[in-house]
Short mmCIF file of C-alpha atoms in Angstrom, two decimals:
data_model
loop_
_atom_site.label_atom_id
_atom_site.label_comp_id
_atom_site.label_asym_id
_atom_site.label_seq_id
_atom_site.Cartn_x
_atom_site.Cartn_y
_atom_site.Cartn_z
CA UNK A 1 12.09 49.73 51.46
CA UNK A 2 15.86 49.95 51.24
CA UNK A 3 17.19 53.27 49.97
CA UNK A 4 18.77 51.54 46.94
CA UNK A 5 15.63 49.65 45.92
CA UNK A 6 13.46 50.95 43.13
CA UNK A 7 9.68 50.74 43.24
CA UNK A 8 8.33 47.75 41.34
CA UNK A 9 6.24 48.89 38.36
CA UNK A 10 2.49 48.19 38.54
CA UNK A 11 2.60 45.90 35.50
CA UNK A 12 5.20 43.68 37.19
CA UNK A 13 3.32 43.78 40.51
CA UNK A 14 0.18 42.54 38.72
CA UNK A 15 2.13 39.70 37.08
CA UNK A 16 3.51 38.70 40.49
CA UNK A 17 0.03 38.93 42.06
CA UNK A 18 -1.40 36.60 39.42
CA UNK A 19 1.26 33.92 40.01
CA UNK A 20 -0.74 32.51 42.93
CA UNK A 21 -4.22 33.66 41.89
CA UNK A 22 -4.62 36.20 44.68
CA UNK A 23 -3.02 34.13 47.46
CA UNK A 24 0.13 34.44 49.53
CA UNK A 25 2.73 32.15 47.97
CA UNK A 26 3.75 30.92 51.40
CA UNK A 27 0.76 30.52 53.75
CA UNK A 28 -1.95 30.59 51.07
CA UNK A 29 -4.16 33.25 52.65
CA UNK A 30 -6.29 35.33 50.29
CA UNK A 31 -4.64 38.59 49.29
CA UNK A 32 -6.13 41.77 47.98
CA UNK A 33 -3.88 43.28 45.33
CA UNK A 34 -3.43 46.44 47.39
CA UNK A 35 -2.25 44.40 50.41
CA UNK A 36 0.21 42.19 48.53
CA UNK A 37 3.91 42.54 49.20
CA UNK A 38 6.40 41.36 46.59
CA UNK A 39 8.91 38.91 48.03
CA UNK A 40 12.24 38.10 46.41
CA UNK A 41 12.59 34.31 46.70
CA UNK A 42 16.37 34.60 46.62
CA UNK A 43 16.96 37.77 48.62
CA UNK A 44 18.58 40.71 46.90
CA UNK A 45 20.90 41.12 49.87
CA UNK A 46 21.42 37.46 50.75
CA UNK A 47 24.57 36.37 52.49
CA UNK A 48 25.53 33.52 50.18
CA UNK A 49 23.37 34.02 47.10
CA UNK A 50 22.54 37.22 45.32
CA UNK A 51 18.97 37.32 44.07
CA UNK A 52 17.82 39.12 40.97
CA UNK A 53 15.18 41.81 40.66
CA UNK A 54 13.22 39.86 38.03
CA UNK A 55 9.69 38.44 37.95
CA UNK A 56 11.13 34.90 38.07
CA UNK A 57 12.56 35.71 41.52
CA UNK A 58 9.37 37.31 42.86
CA UNK A 59 6.34 35.86 44.63
CA UNK A 60 3.25 37.46 46.18
CA UNK A 61 3.32 37.48 49.97
CA UNK A 62 1.13 38.64 52.80
CA UNK A 63 2.65 41.16 55.17
CA UNK A 64 3.13 38.55 57.90
CA UNK A 65 5.00 36.03 55.74
CA UNK A 66 7.09 38.67 53.99
CA UNK A 67 8.09 40.21 57.32
CA UNK A 68 8.88 36.83 58.90
CA UNK A 69 10.84 35.56 55.89
CA UNK A 70 12.69 38.86 55.66
CA UNK A 71 16.00 38.19 53.88
CA UNK A 72 15.97 34.42 54.42
CA UNK A 73 16.36 31.97 51.61
CA UNK A 74 13.41 29.71 50.84
CA UNK A 75 14.97 26.82 52.76
CA UNK A 76 15.93 29.10 55.64
CA UNK A 77 12.31 30.29 55.85
CA UNK A 78 11.07 26.68 55.71
CA UNK A 79 13.33 25.83 58.69
CA UNK A 80 12.04 28.84 60.63
CA UNK A 81 8.42 27.80 60.05
CA UNK A 82 9.22 24.17 60.96
CA UNK A 83 10.68 25.34 64.27
CA UNK A 84 7.54 27.28 65.29
CA UNK A 85 5.93 24.50 67.38
CA UNK A 86 9.14 23.93 69.36
CA UNK A 87 9.58 27.67 69.87
CA UNK A 88 6.00 28.01 71.08
CA UNK A 89 6.38 25.05 73.42
CA UNK A 90 9.51 26.61 74.87
CA UNK A 91 8.28 30.20 75.12
CA UNK A 92 4.49 30.26 75.45
CA UNK A 93 2.62 29.07 78.53
CA UNK A 94 -0.66 29.54 76.68
CA UNK A 95 0.50 27.18 73.92
CA UNK A 96 1.79 24.65 76.49
CA UNK A 97 -1.59 24.66 78.23
CA UNK A 98 -3.46 24.33 74.93
CA UNK A 99 -1.34 21.23 74.16
CA UNK A 100 -1.93 19.81 77.66
CA UNK A 101 -5.70 20.21 77.30
CA UNK A 102 -5.69 18.65 73.83
CA UNK A 103 -6.76 21.87 72.12
CA UNK A 104 -3.62 21.95 69.98
CA UNK A 105 -1.79 18.92 68.65
CA UNK A 106 1.79 19.69 67.60
CA UNK A 107 3.05 17.83 64.56
CA UNK A 108 6.23 17.52 62.58
CA UNK A 109 4.66 17.62 59.12
CA UNK A 110 7.02 18.91 56.47
CA UNK A 111 6.44 22.53 55.53
CA UNK A 112 5.13 22.80 51.98
CA UNK A 113 4.41 26.32 50.81
CA UNK A 114 1.22 27.22 48.96
CA UNK A 115 3.01 27.92 45.68
CA UNK A 116 4.67 24.48 45.83
CA UNK A 117 1.29 22.74 46.19
CA UNK A 118 -0.61 24.84 43.70
CA UNK A 119 1.73 25.68 40.83
#
């Protein structure tokens, strides 16, 4: 946590947790309350936009999604996720072989986050 950031009160954390009924807002995995991280949709330290520290700007996230999104905007994160198959094809021999053997089929489906499909 940044030195300037204040801890989010438990009552607000519970409200954020309930927004997606115990799921990560991004990937949709099940989340235990104790494992949830609170993500600021518009980052507090964004380059072009300044997010707010309000419940309206918060979503529940798993550790993996929150870490990967970091201080990206929602659209920036969507672009990063969309680029994953190309990055894997470029950088991972295991992935390339899985594609060659038909075990993995890359696709260019648009990235729709869990909270967009379920709220």
